XYZ file of C-alpha atoms in Angstrom:
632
model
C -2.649 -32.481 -15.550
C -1.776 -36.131 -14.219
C -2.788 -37.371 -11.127
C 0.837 -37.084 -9.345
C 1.262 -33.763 -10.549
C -2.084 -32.648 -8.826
C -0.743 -34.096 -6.017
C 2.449 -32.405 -5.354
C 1.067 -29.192 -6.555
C -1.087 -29.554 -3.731
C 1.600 -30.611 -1.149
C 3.609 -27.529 -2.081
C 0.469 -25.336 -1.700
C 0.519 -26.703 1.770
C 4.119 -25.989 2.327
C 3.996 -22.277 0.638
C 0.808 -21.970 3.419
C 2.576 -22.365 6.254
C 5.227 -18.986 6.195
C 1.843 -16.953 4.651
C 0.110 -17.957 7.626
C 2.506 -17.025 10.243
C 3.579 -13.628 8.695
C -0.127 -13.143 8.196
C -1.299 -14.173 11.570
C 1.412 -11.796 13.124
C -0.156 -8.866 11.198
C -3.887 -9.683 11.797
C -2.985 -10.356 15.975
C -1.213 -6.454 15.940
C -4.125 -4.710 13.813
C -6.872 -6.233 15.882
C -5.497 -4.844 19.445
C -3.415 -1.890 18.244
C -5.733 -1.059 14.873
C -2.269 -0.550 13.271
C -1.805 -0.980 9.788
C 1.539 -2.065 9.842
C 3.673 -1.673 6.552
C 6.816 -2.799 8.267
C 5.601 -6.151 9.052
C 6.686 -7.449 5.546
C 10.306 -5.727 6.632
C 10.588 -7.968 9.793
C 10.103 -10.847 7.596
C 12.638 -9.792 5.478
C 15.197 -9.361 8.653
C 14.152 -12.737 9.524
C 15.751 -14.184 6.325
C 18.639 -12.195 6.457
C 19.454 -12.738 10.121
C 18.566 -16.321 9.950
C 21.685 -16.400 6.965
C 24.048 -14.339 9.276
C 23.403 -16.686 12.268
C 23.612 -20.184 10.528
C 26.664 -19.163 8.899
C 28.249 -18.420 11.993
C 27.135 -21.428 13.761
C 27.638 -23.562 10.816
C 26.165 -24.771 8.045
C 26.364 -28.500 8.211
C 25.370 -28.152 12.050
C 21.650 -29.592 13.093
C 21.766 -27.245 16.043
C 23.587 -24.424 13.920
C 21.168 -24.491 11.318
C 17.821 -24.677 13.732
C 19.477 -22.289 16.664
C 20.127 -19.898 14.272
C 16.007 -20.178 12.668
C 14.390 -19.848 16.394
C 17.308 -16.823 17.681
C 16.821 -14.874 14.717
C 12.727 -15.619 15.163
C 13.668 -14.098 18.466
C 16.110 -11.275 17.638
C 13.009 -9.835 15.274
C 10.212 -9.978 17.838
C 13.181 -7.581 20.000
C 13.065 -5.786 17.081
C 9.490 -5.481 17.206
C 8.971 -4.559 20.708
C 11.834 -1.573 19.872
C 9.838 -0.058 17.154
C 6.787 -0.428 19.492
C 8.695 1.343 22.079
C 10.497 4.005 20.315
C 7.945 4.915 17.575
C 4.526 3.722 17.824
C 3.743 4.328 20.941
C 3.837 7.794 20.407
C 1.316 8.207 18.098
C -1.674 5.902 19.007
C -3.502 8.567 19.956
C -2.652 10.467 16.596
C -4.998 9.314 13.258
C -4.773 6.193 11.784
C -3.410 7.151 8.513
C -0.545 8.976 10.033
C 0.332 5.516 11.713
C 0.050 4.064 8.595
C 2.787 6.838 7.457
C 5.020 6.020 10.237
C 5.574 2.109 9.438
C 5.964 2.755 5.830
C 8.824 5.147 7.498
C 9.932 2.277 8.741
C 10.258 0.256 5.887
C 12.085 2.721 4.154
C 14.968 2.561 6.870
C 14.831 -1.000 7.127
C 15.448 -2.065 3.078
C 18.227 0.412 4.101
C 19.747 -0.898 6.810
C 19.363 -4.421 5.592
C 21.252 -3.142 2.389
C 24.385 -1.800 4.325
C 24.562 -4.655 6.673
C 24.105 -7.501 4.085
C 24.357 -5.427 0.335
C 22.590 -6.084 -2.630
C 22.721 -9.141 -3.629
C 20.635 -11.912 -2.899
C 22.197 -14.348 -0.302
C 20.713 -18.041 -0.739
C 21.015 -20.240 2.866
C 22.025 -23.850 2.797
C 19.458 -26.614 3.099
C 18.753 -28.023 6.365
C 20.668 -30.771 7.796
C 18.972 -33.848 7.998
C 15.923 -32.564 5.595
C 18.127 -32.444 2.628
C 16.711 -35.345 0.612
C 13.576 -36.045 -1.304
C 10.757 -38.180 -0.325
C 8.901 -40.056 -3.870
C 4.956 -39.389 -3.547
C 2.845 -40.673 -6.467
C 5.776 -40.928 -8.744
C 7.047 -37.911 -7.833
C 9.728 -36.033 -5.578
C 8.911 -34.268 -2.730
C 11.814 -32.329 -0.708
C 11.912 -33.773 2.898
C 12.087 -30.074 4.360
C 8.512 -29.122 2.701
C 6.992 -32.257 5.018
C 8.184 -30.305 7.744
C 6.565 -27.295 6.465
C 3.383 -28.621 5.636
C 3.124 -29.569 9.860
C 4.139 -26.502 10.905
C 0.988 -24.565 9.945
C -0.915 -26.592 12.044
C 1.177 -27.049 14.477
C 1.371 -23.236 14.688
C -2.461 -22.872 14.627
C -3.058 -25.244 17.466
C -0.422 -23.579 19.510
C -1.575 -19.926 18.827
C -5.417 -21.213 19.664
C -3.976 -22.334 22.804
C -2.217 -19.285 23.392
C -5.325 -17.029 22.794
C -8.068 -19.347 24.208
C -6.204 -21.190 27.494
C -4.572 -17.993 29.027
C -5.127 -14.963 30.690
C -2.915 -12.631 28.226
C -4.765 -14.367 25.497
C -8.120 -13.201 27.022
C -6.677 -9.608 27.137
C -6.161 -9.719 23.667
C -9.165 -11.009 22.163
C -11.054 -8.400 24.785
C -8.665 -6.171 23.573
C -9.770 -6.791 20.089
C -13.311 -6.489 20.697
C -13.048 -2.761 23.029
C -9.631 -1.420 23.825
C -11.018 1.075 25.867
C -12.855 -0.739 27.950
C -9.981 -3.018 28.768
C -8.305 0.251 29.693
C -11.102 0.557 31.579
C -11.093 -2.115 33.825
C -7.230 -1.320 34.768
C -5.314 -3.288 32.282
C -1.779 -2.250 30.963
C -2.664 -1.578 28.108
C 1.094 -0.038 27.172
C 2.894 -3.535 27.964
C -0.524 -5.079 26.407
C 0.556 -4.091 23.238
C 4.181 -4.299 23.701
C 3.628 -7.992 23.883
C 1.162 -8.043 20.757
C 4.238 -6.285 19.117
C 6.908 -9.181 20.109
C 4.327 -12.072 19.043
C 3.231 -10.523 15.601
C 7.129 -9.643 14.852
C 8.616 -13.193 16.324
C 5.921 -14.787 13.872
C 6.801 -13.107 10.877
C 10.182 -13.332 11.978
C 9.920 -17.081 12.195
C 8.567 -17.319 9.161
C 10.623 -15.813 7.205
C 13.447 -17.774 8.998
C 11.811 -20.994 8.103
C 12.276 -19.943 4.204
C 15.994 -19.960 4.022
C 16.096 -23.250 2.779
C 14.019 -22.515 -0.080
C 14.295 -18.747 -1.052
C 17.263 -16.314 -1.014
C 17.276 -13.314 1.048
C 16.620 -10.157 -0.974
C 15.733 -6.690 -0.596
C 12.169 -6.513 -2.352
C 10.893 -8.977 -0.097
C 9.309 -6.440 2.262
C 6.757 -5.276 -0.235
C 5.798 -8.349 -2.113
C 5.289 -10.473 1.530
C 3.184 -7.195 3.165
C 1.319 -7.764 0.258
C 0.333 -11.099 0.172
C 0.092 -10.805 3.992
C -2.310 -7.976 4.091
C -4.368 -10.090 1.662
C -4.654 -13.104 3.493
C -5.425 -11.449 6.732
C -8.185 -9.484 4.586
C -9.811 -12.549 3.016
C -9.544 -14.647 6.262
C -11.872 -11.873 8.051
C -9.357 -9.111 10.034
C -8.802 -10.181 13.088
C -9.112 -14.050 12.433
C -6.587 -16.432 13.047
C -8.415 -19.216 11.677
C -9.471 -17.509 9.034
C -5.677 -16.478 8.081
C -4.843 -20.051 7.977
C -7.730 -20.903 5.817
C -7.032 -17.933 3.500
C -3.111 -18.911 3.379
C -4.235 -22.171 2.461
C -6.499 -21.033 -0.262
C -4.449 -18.749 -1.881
C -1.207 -20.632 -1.668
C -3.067 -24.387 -3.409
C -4.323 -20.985 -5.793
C -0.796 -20.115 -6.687
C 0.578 -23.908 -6.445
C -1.900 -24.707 -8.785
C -1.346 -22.511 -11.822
C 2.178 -23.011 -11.446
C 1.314 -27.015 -12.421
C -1.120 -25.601 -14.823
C 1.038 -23.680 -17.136
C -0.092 -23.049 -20.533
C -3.225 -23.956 -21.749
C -4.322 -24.474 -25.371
C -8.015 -23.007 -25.014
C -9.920 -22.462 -28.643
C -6.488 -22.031 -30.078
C -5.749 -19.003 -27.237
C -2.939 -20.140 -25.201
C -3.553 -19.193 -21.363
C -0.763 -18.855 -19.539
C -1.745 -19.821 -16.069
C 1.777 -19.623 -14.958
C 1.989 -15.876 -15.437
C -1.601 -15.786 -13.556
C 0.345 -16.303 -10.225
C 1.323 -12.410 -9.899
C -2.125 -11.759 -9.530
C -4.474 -14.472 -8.422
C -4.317 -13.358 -5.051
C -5.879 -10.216 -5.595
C -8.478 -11.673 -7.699
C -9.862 -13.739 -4.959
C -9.749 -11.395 -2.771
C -12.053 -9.824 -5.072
C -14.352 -11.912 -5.406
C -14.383 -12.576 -1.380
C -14.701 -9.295 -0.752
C -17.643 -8.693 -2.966
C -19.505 -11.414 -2.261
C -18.477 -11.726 1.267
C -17.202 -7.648 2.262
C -15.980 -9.427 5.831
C -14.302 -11.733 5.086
C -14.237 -16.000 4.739
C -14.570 -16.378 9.039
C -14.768 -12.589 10.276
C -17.481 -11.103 11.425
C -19.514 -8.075 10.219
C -19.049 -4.938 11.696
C -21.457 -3.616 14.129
C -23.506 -0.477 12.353
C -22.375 2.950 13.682
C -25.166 4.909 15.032
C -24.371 8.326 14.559
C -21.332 9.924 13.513
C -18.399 8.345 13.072
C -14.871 10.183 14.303
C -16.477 14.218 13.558
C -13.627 15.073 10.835
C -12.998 19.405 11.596
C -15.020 21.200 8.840
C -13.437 22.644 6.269
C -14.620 26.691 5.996
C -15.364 28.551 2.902
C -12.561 29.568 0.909
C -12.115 32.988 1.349
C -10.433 35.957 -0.428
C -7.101 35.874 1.908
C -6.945 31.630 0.789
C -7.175 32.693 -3.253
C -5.011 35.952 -2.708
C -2.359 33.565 -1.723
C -3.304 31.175 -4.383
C -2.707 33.811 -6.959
C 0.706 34.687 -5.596
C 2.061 31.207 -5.497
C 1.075 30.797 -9.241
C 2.229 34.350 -10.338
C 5.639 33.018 -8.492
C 5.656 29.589 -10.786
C 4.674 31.870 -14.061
C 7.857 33.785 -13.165
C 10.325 30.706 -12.939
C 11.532 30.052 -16.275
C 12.772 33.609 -16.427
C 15.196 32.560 -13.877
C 15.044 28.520 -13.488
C 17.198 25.941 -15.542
C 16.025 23.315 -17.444
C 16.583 20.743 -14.385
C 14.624 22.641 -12.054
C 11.403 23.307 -14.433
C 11.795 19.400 -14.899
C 11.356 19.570 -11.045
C 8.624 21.677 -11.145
C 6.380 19.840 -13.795
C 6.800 16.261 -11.612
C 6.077 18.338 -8.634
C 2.996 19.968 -10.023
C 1.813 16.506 -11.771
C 2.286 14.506 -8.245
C 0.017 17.807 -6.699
C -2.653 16.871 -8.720
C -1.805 12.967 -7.973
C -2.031 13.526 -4.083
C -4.884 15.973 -4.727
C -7.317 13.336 -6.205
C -6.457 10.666 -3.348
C -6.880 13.191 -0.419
C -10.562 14.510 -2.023
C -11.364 10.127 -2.055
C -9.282 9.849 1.930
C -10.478 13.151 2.797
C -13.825 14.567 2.158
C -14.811 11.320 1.081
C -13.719 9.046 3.700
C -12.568 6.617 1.445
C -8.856 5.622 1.669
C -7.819 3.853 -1.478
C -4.254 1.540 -1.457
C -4.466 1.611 -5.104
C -5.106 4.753 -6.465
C -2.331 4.682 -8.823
C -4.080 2.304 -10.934
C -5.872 5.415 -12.353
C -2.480 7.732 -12.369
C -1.006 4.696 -14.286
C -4.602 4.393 -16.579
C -4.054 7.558 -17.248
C -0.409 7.197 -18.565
C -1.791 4.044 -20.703
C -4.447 5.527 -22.511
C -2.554 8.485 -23.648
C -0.041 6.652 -24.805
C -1.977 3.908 -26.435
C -4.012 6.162 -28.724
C -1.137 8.174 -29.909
C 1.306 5.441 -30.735
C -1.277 2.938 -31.543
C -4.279 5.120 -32.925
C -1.349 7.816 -34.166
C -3.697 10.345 -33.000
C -1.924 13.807 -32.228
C -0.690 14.647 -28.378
C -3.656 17.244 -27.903
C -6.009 14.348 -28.746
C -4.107 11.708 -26.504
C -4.045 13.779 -23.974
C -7.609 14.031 -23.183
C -7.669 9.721 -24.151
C -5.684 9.683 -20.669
C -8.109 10.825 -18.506
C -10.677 9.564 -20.179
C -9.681 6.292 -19.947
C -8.649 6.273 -16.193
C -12.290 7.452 -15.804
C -13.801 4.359 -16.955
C -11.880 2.707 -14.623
C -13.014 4.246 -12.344
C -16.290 4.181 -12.523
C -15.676 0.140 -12.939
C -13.359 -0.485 -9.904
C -15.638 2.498 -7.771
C -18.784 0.461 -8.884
C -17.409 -2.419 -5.935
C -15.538 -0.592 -4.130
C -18.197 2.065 -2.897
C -20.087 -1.055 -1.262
C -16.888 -1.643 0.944
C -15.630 0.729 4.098
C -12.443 0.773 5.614
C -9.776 -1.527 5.347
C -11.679 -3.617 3.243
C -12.243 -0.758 0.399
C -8.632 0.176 1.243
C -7.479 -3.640 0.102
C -9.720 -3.806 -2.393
C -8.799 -0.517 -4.332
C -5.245 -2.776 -3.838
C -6.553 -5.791 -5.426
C -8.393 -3.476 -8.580
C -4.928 -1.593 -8.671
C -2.945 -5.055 -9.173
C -5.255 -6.367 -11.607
C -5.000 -3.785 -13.742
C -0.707 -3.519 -12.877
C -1.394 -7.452 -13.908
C -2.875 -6.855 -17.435
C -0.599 -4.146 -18.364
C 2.553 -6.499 -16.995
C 1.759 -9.285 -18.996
C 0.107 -8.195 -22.445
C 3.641 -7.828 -24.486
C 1.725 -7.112 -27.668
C -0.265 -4.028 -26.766
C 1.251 -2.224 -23.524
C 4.803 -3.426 -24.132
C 4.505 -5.429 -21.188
C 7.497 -5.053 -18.866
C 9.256 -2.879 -21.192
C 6.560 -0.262 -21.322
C 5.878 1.837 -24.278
C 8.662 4.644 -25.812
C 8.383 7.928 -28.041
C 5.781 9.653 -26.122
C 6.467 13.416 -27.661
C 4.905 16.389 -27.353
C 3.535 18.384 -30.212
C 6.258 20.462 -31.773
C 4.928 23.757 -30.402
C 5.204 22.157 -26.987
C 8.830 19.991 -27.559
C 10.023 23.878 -25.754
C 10.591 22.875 -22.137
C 9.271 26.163 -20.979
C 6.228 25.805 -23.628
C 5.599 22.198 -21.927
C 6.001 23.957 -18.292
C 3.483 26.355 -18.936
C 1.053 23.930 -20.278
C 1.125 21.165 -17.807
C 1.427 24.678 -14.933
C -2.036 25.950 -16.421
C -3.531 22.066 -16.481
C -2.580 21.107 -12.960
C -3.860 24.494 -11.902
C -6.943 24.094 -13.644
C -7.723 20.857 -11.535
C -6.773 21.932 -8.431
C -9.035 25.031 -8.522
C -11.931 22.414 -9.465
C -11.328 20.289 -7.014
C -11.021 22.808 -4.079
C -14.547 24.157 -5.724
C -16.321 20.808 -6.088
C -15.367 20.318 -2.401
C -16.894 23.033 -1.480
C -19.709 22.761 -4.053
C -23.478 20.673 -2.939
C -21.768 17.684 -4.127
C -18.874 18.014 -1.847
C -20.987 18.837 1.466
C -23.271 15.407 0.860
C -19.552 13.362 0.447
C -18.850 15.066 3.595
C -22.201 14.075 5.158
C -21.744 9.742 4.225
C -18.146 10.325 5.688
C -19.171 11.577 8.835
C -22.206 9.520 9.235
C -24.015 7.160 6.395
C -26.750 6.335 8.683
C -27.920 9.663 8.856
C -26.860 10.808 5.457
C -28.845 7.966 3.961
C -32.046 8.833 6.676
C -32.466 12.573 4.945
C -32.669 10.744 1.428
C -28.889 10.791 0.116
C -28.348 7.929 -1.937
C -24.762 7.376 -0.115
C -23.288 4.733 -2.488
C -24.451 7.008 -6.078
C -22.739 9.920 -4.779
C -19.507 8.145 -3.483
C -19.332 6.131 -6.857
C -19.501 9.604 -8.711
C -16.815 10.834 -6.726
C -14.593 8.190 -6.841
C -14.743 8.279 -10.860
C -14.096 12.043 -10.361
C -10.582 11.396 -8.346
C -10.101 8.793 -10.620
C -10.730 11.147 -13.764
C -8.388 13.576 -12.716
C -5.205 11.218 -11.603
C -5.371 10.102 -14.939
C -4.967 13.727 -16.201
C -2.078 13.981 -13.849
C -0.664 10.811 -15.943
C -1.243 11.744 -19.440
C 1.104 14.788 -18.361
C 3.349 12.650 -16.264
C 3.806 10.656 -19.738
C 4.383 13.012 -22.188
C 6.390 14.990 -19.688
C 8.956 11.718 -19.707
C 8.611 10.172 -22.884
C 8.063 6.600 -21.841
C 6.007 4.893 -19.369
C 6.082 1.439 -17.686
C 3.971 -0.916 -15.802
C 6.113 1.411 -12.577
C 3.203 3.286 -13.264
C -0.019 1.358 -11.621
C 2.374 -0.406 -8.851
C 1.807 -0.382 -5.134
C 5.242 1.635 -4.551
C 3.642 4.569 -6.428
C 0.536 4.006 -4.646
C 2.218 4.446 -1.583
C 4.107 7.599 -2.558
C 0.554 8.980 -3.015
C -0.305 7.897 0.768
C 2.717 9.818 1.835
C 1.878 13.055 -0.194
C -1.141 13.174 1.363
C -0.405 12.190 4.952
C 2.585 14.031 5.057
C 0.863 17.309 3.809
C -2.094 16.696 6.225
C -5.232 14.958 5.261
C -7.749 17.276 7.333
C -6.420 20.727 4.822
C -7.283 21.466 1.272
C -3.697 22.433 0.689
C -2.048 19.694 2.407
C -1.460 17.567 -0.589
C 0.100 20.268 -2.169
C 2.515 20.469 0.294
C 3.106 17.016 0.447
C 3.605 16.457 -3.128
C 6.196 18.844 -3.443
C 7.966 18.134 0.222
C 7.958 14.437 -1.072
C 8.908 14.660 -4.701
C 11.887 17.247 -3.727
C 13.127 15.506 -1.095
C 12.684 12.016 -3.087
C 14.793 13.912 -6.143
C 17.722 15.373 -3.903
C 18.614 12.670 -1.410
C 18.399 9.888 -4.354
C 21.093 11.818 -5.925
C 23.713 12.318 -3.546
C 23.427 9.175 -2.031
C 22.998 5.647 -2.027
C 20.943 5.535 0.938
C 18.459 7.918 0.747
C 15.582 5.561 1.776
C 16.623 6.048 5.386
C 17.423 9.131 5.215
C 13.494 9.784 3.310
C 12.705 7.446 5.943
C 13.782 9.191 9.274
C 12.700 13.235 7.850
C 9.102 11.233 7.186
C 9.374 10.054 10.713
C 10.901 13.412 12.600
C 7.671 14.978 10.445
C 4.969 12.601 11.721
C 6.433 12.837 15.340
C 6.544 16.455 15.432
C 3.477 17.295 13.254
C 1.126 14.426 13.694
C -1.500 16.875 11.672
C 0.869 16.857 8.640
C 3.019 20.384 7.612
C -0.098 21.788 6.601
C -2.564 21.028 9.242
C 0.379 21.794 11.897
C 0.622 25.332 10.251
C -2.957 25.829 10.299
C -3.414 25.210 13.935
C -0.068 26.893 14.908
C -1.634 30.198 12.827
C -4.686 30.224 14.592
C -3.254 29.494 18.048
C -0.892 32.112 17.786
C -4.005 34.872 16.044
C -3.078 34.667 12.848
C -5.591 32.858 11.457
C -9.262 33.609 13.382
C -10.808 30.473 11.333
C -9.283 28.157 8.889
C -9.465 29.111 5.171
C -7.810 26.033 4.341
């Protein structure tokens, strides 16, 4: 790698730096005073694009003040947008659990890919280069576009003015005080409603701006919500959460990271060519790794104070008792029943349903009576599809025997991943469960020769005796039964009561002689055992499988199962699963837009049961004498 080329790699690391570190300086400003994890963030910088393109073609293209009017209005027009959805959505639920928050903005995003698809359609709309910056500058031999110069200032320009902003005012003061103890700036008579309002317009007119500031050198497209959340969430993580400094230092690092093996490419190493090119989809998430392990704060945050005694006392969760497994026994006697009167398309329905049970199941026992919520847990869902299909097309080993390689394998992973992750708490294990999860998406992407790569693998059938659909319903029915029953047990089981005990308090927990971090490490290899049952099944049930498997989206569909079904019930990710996966199934298919309409029922459910369906049922039972203690 010449000297030049090291050179301009470097000055477009600086230039790709600048959008990270608004969007991500946005996100880490609104999580430090609101303690929101906001999913929708990515979504405003995708309106930014598009409304930035809507506005400069109106104004005009060629047009200095066209083209830079229409960057700072639609900047603007998304912190408005912002401050709506503060407004109109999240200020209803602060009081209502975190997670459910979490639920609500990925609501959000769901609407917005929608709306931004009816306004502006499917196909990606590239803006026009901006007047005046349209030429090339020559740096060390080589060619450097005038507009990334401009770029490469505004970071820093942006850093200085935000320091300002934060450091030489009095709303700035209410923030960072904010940031340290909401409540006592509540305290103290503060506004705390327009407080955050404000936060809201900021963090959206940054992201906003920054995606604005991109039209010149991307195209405006609907899966930039999710990738830029992404990359956001990771830089605010590394940085240290709630570190504006340390956002910019993070963007810095991981943009020169990605700049870098770009104007690397392929590498002859020992006659192995390394493709540090294909590295960019994932270097990210391997620094943040490494950070995180080393450094479980982050580069410039600080660590958390230690909790002395318990944290947020989670209800407990009584005994299961006859009425609970009476009803248990009907529901399955019910399911044993269907194929006497379901067609093919519904027990199709039925076997996703129950394998997405068992799915949501696993990730509520880690978010639940573990207290330890996971971003990636479909790393081990997607594991689990792998390794079945692995040993019985590549091994030829029969589906009985594959079957068990699935969970097996997504075990080991497990245990790997859980061996780091266990150290972590919060949103750092949730983000690094994320970066595990993309590592292994990553591997499984890339490695054409053994997983397929992006084509994924084909000619995953089932044993003749179970090719019968009704044969292959009972099996995966009696399966998916099987490890719900365990789990509910284990949960209730010595082993489940000391998970319980770290959740609520590790201080204590670890003061009566638990060894905190053995016992979450065995039970995060236990949820991760078990999801990768639920994909063996999920495999053979379809008859391919693709890297779709380990992504973030079907990470998140696991979130929603398991907030939507209630996280504080045994049975809520039951309902969840199947609310989710039936709903997902019959709005996809009648119409084009069913992400708003998934979207908006997710929403009308978190509003009106901020406990999830289950949770809401539970209380409404025993408010109303139905219930005299929760069995569930």
């Amino acid at each position: 790698m010449s000297l030049s080329n090291i050179v301009i790699q470097f000055l477009n690391g600086l230039a790709g730096a600048s959008s990270l570190f608004l969007v991500a300086a946005g996100l880490s400003i609104i999580f430090g005073v609101s303690r929101i994890v906001n999913f929708a963030h990515g979504s405003l910088y995708m309106l930014g694009i598009y409304i930035a393109y809507s506005l400069i073609e109106w104004f005009g293209r060629g047009s200095m003040l066209g083209f830079w009017g229409g960057v700072l209005l639609a900047a603007l027009v998304v912190g408005l947008i912002g401050v709506v959805i503060e407004i109109v959505v999240l200020r209803r639920i602060y009081r209502a659990p975190e997670l459910f928050q979490l639920l609500a903005t990925f609501a959000l995003v769901l609407v917005i890919k929608d709306v931004a698809l009816y306004i502006w359609g499917a196909e990606d709309l590239l803006g026009p280069r901006a007047p005046g910056l349209r030429g090339a500058i020559e740096i060390a031999g080589r060619r450097l576009p005038e507009y990334d110069i401009l770029l490469i200032a505004l970071g820093p320009i942006m850093l200085g003015l935000l320091w300002l902003l934060m450091n030489r005012t009095r709303w700035g003061t209410l923030v960072r005080a904010a940031t340290q103890d909401r409540e006592m700036v509540g305290a103290l008579g503060v506004n705390q409603t327009w407080l955050f309002t404000s936060v809201f317009f900021l963090g959206a007119f940054l992201a906003g701006l920054g995606g604005a500031t991109q039209i010149p050198r991307e195209p405006a497209q609907l899966m930039l919500d999710l990738t830029v959340i992404s990359d956001a969430f990771v830089v605010v993580v590394v940085g240290g959460v709630g570190s504006i400094g340390g956002a910019f230092l993070a963007a810095l690092l991981i943009a020169q990271a990605k700049a870098f093996c770009i104007g690397i490419g392929d590498v002859e190493i020992f006659g192995t060519v390394f493709s540090f090119s294909k590295f960019t989809l994932v270097v990210e998430f391997v620094i943040m790794a490494i950070v995180l392990v080393v450094r479980p704060w982050g580069l410039l945050g600080k660590p958390h104070a230690v909790q002395r005694g318990a944290a947020v006392v989670q209800p407990p969760l009584h005994p299961l008792g006859r009425r609970f497994w009476y009803v248990v026994a009907a529901i399955v006697a019910v399911l044993v029943l269907m194929p006497l009167a379901a067609d093919d398309y519904v027990l199709v329905l039925l076997v996703d349903i129950a394998v997405f049970t068992v799915f949501a199941a696993t990730l509520h026992f880690l978010m639940g009576p573990s207290g330890m919520v996971s971003f990636g847990h479909a790393a081990y869902f997607g594991l689990g599809c792998y390794g079945a299909a692995l040993v019985f097309l590549k091994w030829k080993f029969p589906m009985e025997a594959s079957l068990l390689a699935g969970p097996v394998a997504a075990g080991l992973g497990a245990l790997l991943f859980g061996w780091f992750c266990v150290r972590l708490s919060g949103v750092y294990l949730a983000m690094l469960t994320l970066a595990f999860a993309q590592i292994a998406w990553s591997v499984v992407f890339q490695w054409d020769d053994f997983t397929g790569g992006s084509n994924g693998l084909i000619g995953l059938w089932p044993s003749e005796w179970l090719k019968d659909r009704v044969a292959f319903y009972y099996v995966t029915l009696a399966l998916c039964v099987a490890a719900m029953i365990f789990l509910w047990r284990v949960v209730h089981a010595p082993f489940g009561y000391v998970l319980r005990a770290a959740r609520d308090s590790v201080l204590r927990a670890d003061a009566i002689g638990i060894d905190v971090r053995r016992f979450q490490w065995f039970g995060f290899a236990l949820a991760g055992t078990l999801a990768g049952l639920s994909g063996a099944l999920f495999a053979f049930s379809k008859g391919s499988i693709s890297p779709e498997t380990l992504a973030v989206s079907r990470s998140v569909d696991g979130l929603v199962m398991v907030l939507l079904g209630g996280v504080q019930t045994l049975t809520g990710p039951v309902a969840g699963a199947a609310i989710f996966t039936w709903l997902q199934d019959e709005i996809a298919r009648n119409t084009e837009y069913w992400r708003a309409i998934l979207g908006l029922t997710i929403l009308v459910i978190v509003l009106a049961f901020p406990q999830g369906i289950a949770g809401s049922i539970k209380q409404l039972s025993i408010r109303i004498g139905l219930l005299k203690e929760a069995a569930a």
